[in-house]
Every structure is written in C-alpha cells, then in structure tokens.
XYZ file of C-alpha atoms in Angstrom:
555
model
C 36.647 29.425 1.755
C 40.380 29.427 1.075
C 41.625 25.551 0.112
C 43.989 24.263 2.310
C 47.753 24.196 0.295
C 48.237 19.901 0.593
C 52.181 20.164 1.335
C 51.521 21.533 4.633
C 48.851 21.961 7.496
C 46.058 24.208 7.118
C 46.920 28.050 8.047
C 47.508 28.882 11.870
C 47.953 24.962 12.773
C 51.727 24.234 13.519
C 53.859 21.281 12.141
C 53.640 18.403 14.333
C 53.683 14.693 15.396
C 49.061 13.561 15.273
C 48.057 13.560 19.259
C 45.942 10.630 19.876
C 43.364 12.323 21.342
C 41.458 15.816 20.827
C 39.040 17.744 22.847
C 35.714 17.429 21.988
C 34.243 20.492 22.088
C 36.297 23.059 20.258
C 37.452 27.082 21.510
C 33.940 29.115 20.689
C 32.170 25.070 22.279
C 31.083 23.392 19.433
C 31.362 19.856 19.873
C 33.305 17.645 17.193
C 33.107 14.447 19.227
C 36.252 12.636 20.628
C 39.240 10.670 18.894
C 40.768 9.296 21.975
C 39.896 5.702 20.361
C 43.105 4.302 18.750
C 43.219 4.606 15.926
C 43.310 1.583 13.514
C 39.313 0.845 15.607
C 38.196 4.413 14.740
C 36.933 2.941 10.599
C 35.696 -0.089 11.990
C 34.097 1.346 15.375
C 32.128 4.058 12.258
C 30.764 1.462 11.066
C 29.193 -0.751 13.730
C 27.681 2.412 14.629
C 26.171 3.237 11.528
C 25.443 -0.389 11.263
C 23.915 -0.271 14.579
C 21.713 2.695 13.419
C 20.087 0.926 10.785
C 19.636 -2.096 12.145
C 17.062 0.039 14.343
C 15.615 0.638 11.292
C 14.679 -2.243 9.601
C 13.779 -3.522 13.798
C 11.183 -1.475 13.494
C 9.876 -1.802 10.380
C 9.568 -5.631 11.052
C 8.262 -5.436 14.647
C 4.178 -4.619 14.422
C 4.068 -7.554 11.593
C 4.081 -9.690 14.164
C 2.118 -7.535 17.095
C -0.857 -6.083 13.816
C -2.623 -9.571 14.541
C -2.010 -10.712 17.745
C -5.162 -11.385 19.652
C -2.726 -9.272 22.962
C -2.506 -6.294 20.916
C -5.888 -6.770 20.558
C -7.038 -6.634 23.860
C -5.407 -3.485 24.166
C -6.296 -1.868 21.006
C -9.610 -3.312 20.575
C -10.585 -1.066 17.138
C -7.859 -3.539 15.289
C -9.821 -6.247 16.112
C -11.111 -7.901 13.097
C -13.657 -9.982 15.466
C -15.253 -6.439 16.690
C -15.157 -3.930 14.060
C -15.543 -6.158 10.960
C -12.780 -6.751 8.506
C -12.113 -4.084 6.535
C -12.728 -1.639 9.308
C -10.045 -3.214 11.382
C -7.531 -3.162 7.757
C -7.844 -0.172 7.490
C -6.715 1.339 11.601
C -4.124 -1.394 11.205
C -2.710 -0.351 8.397
C -2.473 3.088 9.572
C -1.048 1.837 13.623
C 2.348 0.311 11.075
C 1.688 3.134 8.410
C 1.950 6.638 10.352
C 4.940 5.024 11.123
C 6.258 6.597 7.913
C 4.612 10.171 8.575
C 7.568 10.154 11.275
C 9.592 8.787 9.071
C 9.449 11.181 6.221
C 8.840 14.710 8.960
C 12.188 13.466 9.857
C 13.951 13.323 6.692
C 12.203 16.799 6.298
C 13.662 18.488 9.355
C 17.460 16.323 9.041
C 17.514 18.001 4.887
C 16.829 21.963 6.399
C 18.565 21.704 9.564
C 21.203 19.212 9.207
C 24.086 20.831 8.228
C 23.584 23.315 10.875
C 22.907 20.816 13.644
C 26.183 18.351 12.823
C 26.381 15.081 11.695
C 26.963 13.100 15.661
C 23.950 16.042 17.038
C 21.031 14.969 14.559
C 22.444 11.027 15.632
C 22.159 11.770 18.609
C 19.041 13.783 19.260
C 17.229 11.359 16.898
C 18.446 8.144 19.208
C 16.450 10.577 21.441
C 13.421 10.692 20.024
C 12.833 7.944 19.308
C 12.914 6.338 23.108
C 11.048 9.136 23.780
C 8.423 7.784 20.859
C 9.026 3.733 22.606
C 8.227 4.826 26.072
C 5.303 6.522 25.258
C 3.789 3.503 22.994
C 4.295 0.960 25.715
C 3.022 3.127 28.090
C -0.636 2.908 26.316
C -3.107 1.277 28.078
C -6.517 -0.289 27.342
C -9.001 2.555 27.584
C -10.050 5.461 25.277
C -6.667 7.316 24.926
C -5.017 4.112 24.415
C -5.205 3.636 20.696
C -4.367 7.611 20.366
C -1.095 7.426 22.585
C 0.190 4.672 20.677
C 0.205 6.289 17.256
C 1.493 9.158 18.442
C 4.042 7.106 19.685
C 4.814 5.297 16.684
C 5.406 9.287 14.420
C 7.429 10.140 17.279
C 9.532 7.226 17.080
C 9.183 7.314 13.414
C 10.902 11.101 13.922
C 13.858 9.725 15.236
C 14.651 7.354 12.832
C 13.963 10.085 10.381
C 16.944 12.219 11.811
C 18.676 8.722 12.084
C 18.637 7.287 8.207
C 18.712 10.927 6.967
C 22.349 11.190 8.348
C 24.050 7.992 8.911
C 24.654 6.935 5.701
C 26.336 11.095 4.647
C 28.261 10.575 8.132
C 29.823 6.645 8.042
C 30.312 8.361 4.367
C 31.721 11.118 5.275
C 34.426 9.373 7.924
C 35.039 6.654 5.037
C 37.863 6.076 3.089
C 36.805 7.030 -0.773
C 37.515 2.879 -2.026
C 34.769 1.945 0.744
C 31.976 3.725 0.362
C 30.104 1.492 -2.864
C 30.679 -1.299 0.673
C 28.946 0.617 3.288
C 25.922 1.527 1.311
C 25.956 -2.669 1.054
C 26.079 -2.667 5.177
C 23.629 -0.477 5.733
C 20.925 -2.009 3.828
C 21.941 -6.073 5.362
C 22.166 -4.498 8.425
C 18.319 -3.369 7.957
C 17.263 -6.820 6.724
C 19.327 -8.647 9.835
C 17.067 -5.796 12.233
C 13.537 -6.854 9.952
C 15.216 -10.525 10.966
C 15.633 -10.316 15.010
C 11.864 -8.696 15.707
C 10.281 -11.440 13.133
C 12.284 -13.393 15.522
C 11.222 -11.964 19.145
C 7.937 -11.117 18.017
C 7.791 -15.150 17.218
C 9.415 -15.783 21.091
C 6.834 -13.388 23.492
C 3.551 -14.609 21.236
C 3.749 -17.478 24.522
C 3.405 -14.622 27.058
C -1.018 -14.791 27.122
C -1.124 -10.607 28.588
C 0.500 -7.244 26.881
C 4.113 -8.062 27.802
C 3.906 -9.524 24.426
C 3.747 -7.088 22.217
C 4.843 -4.667 24.907
C 8.588 -5.946 25.335
C 9.407 -6.715 21.131
C 8.539 -2.776 21.125
C 10.779 -1.414 24.401
C 13.240 -3.737 22.413
C 14.403 -0.969 20.168
C 15.762 0.530 23.356
C 18.660 -1.387 22.883
C 19.618 -0.262 19.928
C 19.603 2.836 20.699
C 21.181 3.039 24.198
C 23.873 1.278 21.920
C 23.804 3.620 19.132
C 24.144 6.365 21.674
C 27.377 5.280 23.250
C 28.833 4.774 20.043
C 28.643 8.360 18.876
C 29.653 9.493 22.304
C 33.693 8.343 21.824
C 33.481 9.106 17.564
C 34.944 12.225 15.463
C 32.730 14.288 14.456
C 32.003 14.433 10.519
C 34.996 15.544 9.229
C 33.152 17.718 6.413
C 30.961 18.974 8.335
C 33.876 20.362 10.828
C 35.296 22.032 7.171
C 32.310 22.862 6.354
C 32.158 25.493 9.425
C 35.904 26.733 9.554
C 37.516 24.342 12.110
C 40.504 22.872 10.257
C 42.424 21.888 12.979
C 39.901 19.362 14.535
C 38.911 18.433 10.731
C 42.551 17.227 10.497
C 42.579 15.700 13.850
C 39.855 13.395 12.544
C 41.276 12.398 8.792
C 44.691 11.300 10.648
C 42.617 9.401 13.168
C 40.804 7.648 10.478
C 43.206 6.988 8.049
C 45.702 6.371 10.702
C 48.835 8.884 9.825
C 50.805 10.999 11.443
C 48.959 15.152 12.268
C 51.001 16.439 9.342
C 51.760 14.280 7.057
C 50.616 15.191 3.481
C 48.026 12.233 2.740
C 46.325 13.697 5.953
C 46.892 17.415 4.346
C 45.230 16.497 1.165
C 42.993 14.939 1.693
C 41.418 18.544 3.505
C 42.240 20.244 0.567
C 39.773 18.100 -0.995
C 37.245 18.427 1.070
C 37.801 21.811 1.621
C 37.265 22.033 -2.687
C 34.366 20.122 -2.562
C 33.040 22.573 0.195
C 33.703 25.477 -2.816
C 32.662 24.149 -5.424
C 28.886 23.270 -3.984
C 28.947 26.975 -2.348
C 28.242 28.069 -5.485
C 24.987 25.603 -6.356
C 22.226 27.579 -6.964
C 18.593 26.704 -6.045
C 17.807 26.170 -10.329
C 21.755 23.963 -10.818
C 18.685 20.965 -9.237
C 16.333 21.689 -12.060
C 18.221 22.395 -15.595
C 19.080 19.444 -18.223
C 21.675 21.122 -20.615
C 25.174 18.833 -20.759
C 24.988 18.344 -17.239
C 21.510 16.750 -17.223
C 20.246 17.646 -13.936
C 16.726 17.268 -13.599
C 16.927 13.989 -15.650
C 19.324 12.652 -13.166
C 16.848 13.616 -9.970
C 14.513 11.545 -11.027
C 16.014 8.527 -12.283
C 17.194 8.319 -8.485
C 13.922 9.090 -7.735
C 12.446 6.801 -9.388
C 14.397 3.677 -8.131
C 13.501 4.640 -5.015
C 9.763 5.143 -6.498
C 10.179 2.142 -7.569
C 11.477 -0.132 -4.318
C 8.529 1.103 -2.896
C 5.242 0.468 -4.973
C 7.012 -2.957 -5.979
C 5.598 -4.187 -2.944
C 8.126 -4.221 -0.693
C 6.535 -3.116 2.411
C 3.701 -4.988 1.548
C 5.088 -7.588 1.949
C 7.725 -7.364 5.131
C 5.134 -5.384 6.540
C 2.398 -7.728 6.510
C 3.513 -11.213 6.213
C 2.768 -12.196 9.164
C -1.171 -11.122 8.752
C -0.955 -12.788 5.135
C -0.376 -15.607 5.747
C -2.450 -15.777 8.443
C -5.385 -14.342 7.505
C -5.472 -14.649 3.753
C -3.624 -18.133 3.708
C -5.409 -19.693 6.593
C -2.101 -20.831 8.486
C -2.041 -20.994 12.427
C -1.060 -18.199 14.242
C 1.705 -19.609 15.433
C 2.855 -21.177 12.030
C 2.257 -17.924 10.898
C 4.812 -15.901 13.305
C 7.339 -18.746 12.124
C 6.950 -18.453 8.660
C 7.113 -15.130 9.475
C 10.761 -15.122 11.001
C 12.171 -17.738 8.967
C 10.948 -15.555 5.710
C 13.583 -12.473 7.992
C 16.514 -14.998 7.768
C 16.223 -16.192 4.182
C 15.251 -12.474 3.576
C 18.309 -10.895 5.343
C 20.780 -13.566 3.999
C 19.937 -13.346 0.447
C 20.998 -9.411 1.032
C 24.502 -10.558 1.158
C 24.678 -12.366 -2.200
C 24.967 -9.154 -3.487
C 27.710 -7.724 -1.868
C 29.837 -10.406 -4.789
C 26.601 -9.596 -7.259
C 26.558 -5.831 -7.506
C 29.839 -5.439 -9.531
C 30.129 -8.480 -11.457
C 26.740 -8.531 -12.900
C 25.920 -4.396 -12.721
C 23.305 -2.855 -11.511
C 20.863 -2.646 -14.906
C 21.969 -6.404 -15.050
C 20.783 -6.988 -10.731
C 17.368 -4.035 -11.924
C 16.412 -6.262 -14.005
C 16.689 -10.335 -12.439
C 15.195 -8.594 -9.425
C 12.551 -6.772 -10.829
C 11.580 -9.773 -13.363
C 11.816 -11.789 -9.861
C 9.354 -10.284 -7.975
C 7.054 -9.652 -10.553
C 7.114 -13.946 -10.934
C 6.836 -14.459 -7.579
C 3.332 -11.720 -7.341
C 1.896 -13.296 -10.286
C 2.400 -16.830 -8.882
C 1.347 -15.433 -5.789
C -1.945 -14.712 -7.437
C -2.824 -17.758 -9.708
C -2.561 -19.702 -6.417
C -4.726 -18.039 -4.463
C -7.150 -17.459 -7.513
C -10.675 -19.661 -5.611
C -11.858 -23.016 -6.766
C -7.436 -23.821 -6.320
C -7.060 -27.021 -4.493
C -5.900 -26.563 -0.843
C -2.576 -27.506 -1.842
C -1.804 -24.480 -3.626
C -1.950 -22.455 -0.291
C 1.987 -23.758 -0.670
C 2.565 -22.480 -3.646
C 1.536 -18.552 -2.566
C 4.118 -19.522 0.523
C 6.756 -20.460 -1.952
C 6.101 -17.141 -3.985
C 6.033 -15.184 -0.973
C 9.330 -15.940 0.243
C 11.537 -15.894 -3.455
C 9.935 -12.740 -3.877
C 11.556 -11.256 -0.551
C 14.645 -13.675 -1.302
C 14.799 -11.183 -4.925
C 14.584 -8.613 -3.382
C 16.471 -8.742 -0.514
C 19.923 -8.597 -2.906
C 18.922 -6.693 -6.248
C 16.030 -3.767 -4.942
C 17.111 -3.562 -1.625
C 20.114 -1.802 -1.563
C 19.613 -0.251 -5.462
C 18.197 2.144 -5.096
C 20.074 3.609 -2.010
C 23.090 3.216 -4.516
C 21.620 4.651 -7.363
C 21.124 8.481 -7.039
C 24.187 8.919 -4.929
C 26.072 7.367 -8.245
C 23.739 8.619 -10.649
C 23.502 12.526 -9.564
C 26.701 14.295 -9.955
C 28.890 16.415 -6.124
C 26.795 19.800 -6.881
C 23.638 18.567 -7.077
C 24.206 15.331 -4.754
C 23.119 16.172 -1.643
C 19.794 17.857 -2.321
C 19.228 14.965 -5.687
C 19.756 12.739 -2.724
C 17.151 14.370 -0.396
C 14.333 13.872 -2.807
C 14.812 10.280 -3.296
C 14.876 9.568 0.038
C 11.432 12.161 0.836
C 10.229 10.306 -2.224
C 10.677 6.804 -0.259
C 9.242 7.488 2.141
C 6.350 9.433 1.275
C 5.117 5.751 -1.160
C 6.456 3.759 2.020
C 3.571 5.329 3.982
C 1.303 5.211 0.504
C 1.733 1.685 -0.157
C 1.950 0.194 4.004
C -1.590 2.173 4.234
C -3.463 1.309 1.557
C -2.504 -2.980 1.458
C -4.358 -4.121 4.579
C -7.736 -2.682 3.298
C -6.847 -4.180 -0.793
C -5.951 -7.481 0.946
C -9.331 -7.031 2.458
C -11.528 -6.638 -0.916
C -9.085 -8.703 -3.287
C -5.919 -10.976 -2.110
C -6.390 -12.484 -6.005
C -6.101 -8.709 -7.198
C -3.702 -7.397 -5.086
C -0.713 -9.740 -5.803
C -1.842 -8.644 -9.180
C -1.359 -5.713 -9.223
C 1.548 -5.172 -7.937
C 2.928 -8.310 -10.194
C 1.790 -5.605 -12.519
C 3.025 -2.376 -11.525
C 6.579 -4.407 -11.280
C 6.130 -5.692 -15.037
C 5.575 -1.968 -15.866
C 9.530 -0.751 -14.286
C 11.502 -2.731 -17.258
C 10.988 -0.169 -19.955
C 11.861 2.351 -17.723
C 15.303 0.295 -16.799
C 15.942 -0.803 -20.269
C 15.309 2.489 -22.276
C 16.695 5.163 -19.223
C 19.144 3.839 -16.648
C 22.299 3.695 -18.173
C 25.085 1.403 -16.166
C 27.648 3.005 -14.321
C 29.421 -0.228 -12.363
C 33.093 0.608 -12.993
C 32.798 4.080 -13.520
C 33.992 7.318 -11.305
C 31.471 10.407 -10.775
C 33.724 11.806 -13.318
C 33.144 8.911 -15.819
C 29.714 9.050 -14.871
C 29.282 12.942 -15.839
C 31.115 12.527 -19.324
C 28.182 10.263 -19.858
C 25.671 12.318 -19.852
C 27.213 15.480 -21.473
C 28.616 12.657 -24.198
C 24.854 11.611 -25.109
C 23.977 15.177 -24.623
C 25.775 16.449 -27.013
C 25.799 14.075 -29.534
C 21.615 12.855 -30.228
C 22.665 9.956 -28.702
C 20.450 7.210 -25.599
C 21.736 8.150 -22.758
C 22.083 4.177 -21.907
C 23.458 3.331 -25.903
C 26.562 5.849 -24.675
C 27.516 3.940 -21.315
C 27.475 0.894 -23.262
C 29.827 1.885 -25.971
C 32.113 4.413 -23.746
C 35.350 3.273 -22.926
C 36.509 3.474 -20.230
C 38.989 6.544 -19.879
C 42.313 7.555 -17.743
C 42.662 10.588 -15.695
C 44.280 12.487 -18.519
C 40.947 11.575 -21.331
C 38.892 13.160 -18.319
C 40.787 16.138 -18.608
C 40.320 16.227 -21.574
C 36.548 14.817 -21.973
C 35.755 17.826 -19.762
C 37.429 20.635 -21.847
C 35.943 19.185 -25.131
C 32.393 18.859 -23.749
C 32.849 22.763 -21.759
C 31.658 20.987 -18.460
C 32.508 24.332 -15.711
C 34.864 22.757 -12.408
C 32.757 23.479 -10.390
C 30.943 20.392 -11.649
C 33.562 18.600 -11.334
C 33.311 16.145 -8.558
C 37.761 16.383 -6.499
C 39.706 12.926 -6.732
C 38.583 10.889 -4.000
C 35.451 12.934 -2.668
C 31.721 10.976 -2.661
C 31.801 12.082 1.278
C 27.960 12.395 0.285
C 27.868 9.595 -2.294
C 30.232 6.965 -3.139
C 32.183 6.257 -6.379
C 31.289 3.384 -8.302
C 33.309 0.751 -7.687
C 35.231 -0.983 -11.142
C-alpha cells in the first residue's frame, strides 16, 4: 500500500474544497456511512454513540440482579425458585441463567476478532444491535411451560452475542474516529457509561418490582431495545472509521471523513498528514506475523501481552461481578434484609458505583496507573475482609450493617480503579505491531473469567457466604506482588517511550518497573536516537499521532 504524500492529496483525488456531504456507499457498493452532519457535531456524536453502546452493556450487566431472585420471575421459571428446587440447585440454575450471557459475549468477541475487519466497524455495530434486539425478544416472550427456561437461556446467549459484537467494535471505532489527545479520555467515558447503565438497570428493576405479574421482569429486559434502537439510529448517520476505509483502499472517502472529524478543508495539510499517518501505520501492521505475538527480546511482545491480559483476569477474579450481578440476592438471601430494602440498597449501590467511576477522570494521570492499581486492590481486599468478618456466625445482628458498608466500599474502590484500568493498560502496554491481537486476547480473557466468576458465585455463597468473601479478599491480596514487581508505570509516557522502557530493561538487565521509574522523559530526537541504539525496527514504531486501536498515554 503506497504512502500518501502529506503535501498532496492521495492519488486520484483532485484538489478541491471539502464538501459537507458524501455518499453513503462507495462506487463498489461498500457501506461507508454518511458525513452529512455538521462538522463540529461529528466528534460529539461519535462519543454519544459509543457511550450509548457501553450504557447498553452496563444495563444488561445490572438488569438481572434485581430479577433473578424475584417471586414474579420464579412463577415463569420455577427451576430458579429455592422453595421448589432447594437452595443449592436453585443457586446453580440462577447462576447459569445469568452467566450464560457471558458465553454469548465471548462468542461475539471471537467473531469480531476473526471477521470484524472484513465487515467494517459500522456494519459490526449495526449487526450487533439487531442481534441483541432479537435476543431480547426471545427472552421476554418466554412463558410458563416446559420450554420457558430453554427459550430464556437461548435469548440470553443471543443477547450476549450482540453485546460481544458491540464491546469488541465500539472502542476501536471510537478511538479511530477520535483525535489523538482524547483517546485516553475515551476509555474512561466508556467505562463510566458501563456503570451508568448498571445504575439505570437497578432503579428500573426497583420501580417495576411493584408490579405483581410477569411485566415486572419482562419490561426491564425489554427496555434494552431502547438503547439498541438509539445506537442504530446514531450509527446510521455517522461515518465509517477512516482507518478501516484506508485499509480497504477507500482513500477519498477516508479523507472526507477525516476532514469532517477535524474539522478542516478537504485538502488541508492536517487532513493529508493524518491520512498519511494512518496509511503508514497500516503498512507496518501488514508485516505482523503470528509468531511476533510470542517473541521476547528487546520488544518483549509476549510479556507485554501477558501483562495486559493479566489486568483483565485480575479485574474479574477480584469479585467485581459477584457484587454487580448478585448484590440484590446477597442483601436479601445472605444478609437477611427484606425484598424492597434489598432492591433499594442495590439501586443506591449502583448509583455510588456510577459516581465513583467519575472520580477516576482527574486521578488516572495525576496519581498514575500503578498507584491506582494498588489503591483499588487494597481497598477491594479490605472491603471483602470486612464483609467476611461481619458474616461470621454468632455476631450481633448489627454486624449486618458492617457487611452492607463493606459491599458499598468494595464497589466504590472498584469504580474508580479496576473498572477502567484493565481497559486502558493493555492498550498502552502493547506495541502497535501486536496491539490488535493482544487486546483481543485480553478481551476474550475478560469474558471467559467473567463467566467463571458469575457461574460459581451463587453456589459458593450458598455453601459458605463467609468463605466466599474471604476467598475474594485473599485473591485480591495475591494481585499486590504481581503489580509491584511486574507492572511498569505508563502515565505520562508516549507509546514510543513505553517501547523503549522494555527494550532498555531487556538490554541493560534492569527491572522494567525500575526502568520506567528511572528513565527520564524523552524528546522526539532522543526517542529517535534510542530507537537506533536499541535496534528497534521501523515496523515496531507507532507513527506520530497513531493509536487508533489503543490510546496515547496522556501526560
């Protein structure tokens, strides 16, 4: 693929002023998206669409918490009713009804990895939303009878499949349409919208709990369609990713999209330079080989992939979804609180969770990634220990209040640390050459252990509630030495500097954590010199302004 000269349009493009509209399809019939929205609105609308997608994801994460233990739900799905099935069998089936969604998400993520680039970002998002709506319809049309449970489970899997499409595609599309300086912030917007969607779901569950019929669970599940339809409406009027357009040879259309997103005239040098940056970075990516992902040496690809994947693993096994998915049943069944009070506490908990996610915005760069990892881990561990201590048999009934406080503290610490960091850290730590595949490995890892934790939590709680929270407390403590010895600080570093940290650490036999601490900030000229000295190839190097599939570490 030939590079585009930054002082001239790409071959075949005449110099002309940018027009505010472009065709929705190219000459070969490829769906490109329209650019008929006013220039300055594009960036905002892209963020709104991405936020809508992640709000939908958060909503689906939270909606089952208030429904899975509802008497109205048990009437349609008696297999989940402890009074009929016994507490252990019912807890296993409740876990399965909830966790099977993650298997659909995992399948969607794998599909996106294999075929996403072929279909394009917009088509993947559109298809994912349609699939999600189909899954929701299947769920809410399940009626009492022999096949009700099976139908509901199939609907959950299909809904998860659509969610997997969305969560694997939206961050990439958002980043590829965002300006370089706002890509890091984009991660936190998306994470905050997950918690916002969860909060909305909890309050919806509480409101509909006053209906004494099946509408109390059908309507909250059906409301997901509102988010999906809104997402479809938004992406219909938004452009395809310029990076994807260039990868398919649609240079003119890509240039129009870049001009609209800047905004700038069609043949402005800023637009042409950005087009060249995208083209050059794609040329480097085409040289990636499968074995590059498992190489070490100065590039340390394998280590960096494992670091990113480990952060997603730690996020899940630390117990976040045990609390997010099952907080209402925990309040009701294991803390002995009333049904309505449990729903109210769950809704307030979700609100605190959403607010705590906003705290991370100013902290992520001021405090740094490592410090937030430590704060979150210690906070989560101590919160779990508090819950465990308050649930030890023989305690005064007032100890239940301490357990409630522990649950609130846990989700507060999680909300401003481990909610966002595992999405940001892999994107920063992995080099351009392997970032797409390494990030996909991290995401698949996330869904796999999400399913594992959600599946085993209810039976584990049924066997020993004290042991469950003690287990999660101990697991969190196990994160600390890994973070201390293996997680280098990335805040304030460019992607090129992060590559140099690993290369210098390898060559000089110095801990990568120590190298990140002692290596001074480098200027552009110093980075060039270090790249030559360390023998890092040009194909490893992120082009200035790149990061379309990751995020520049913000100083």
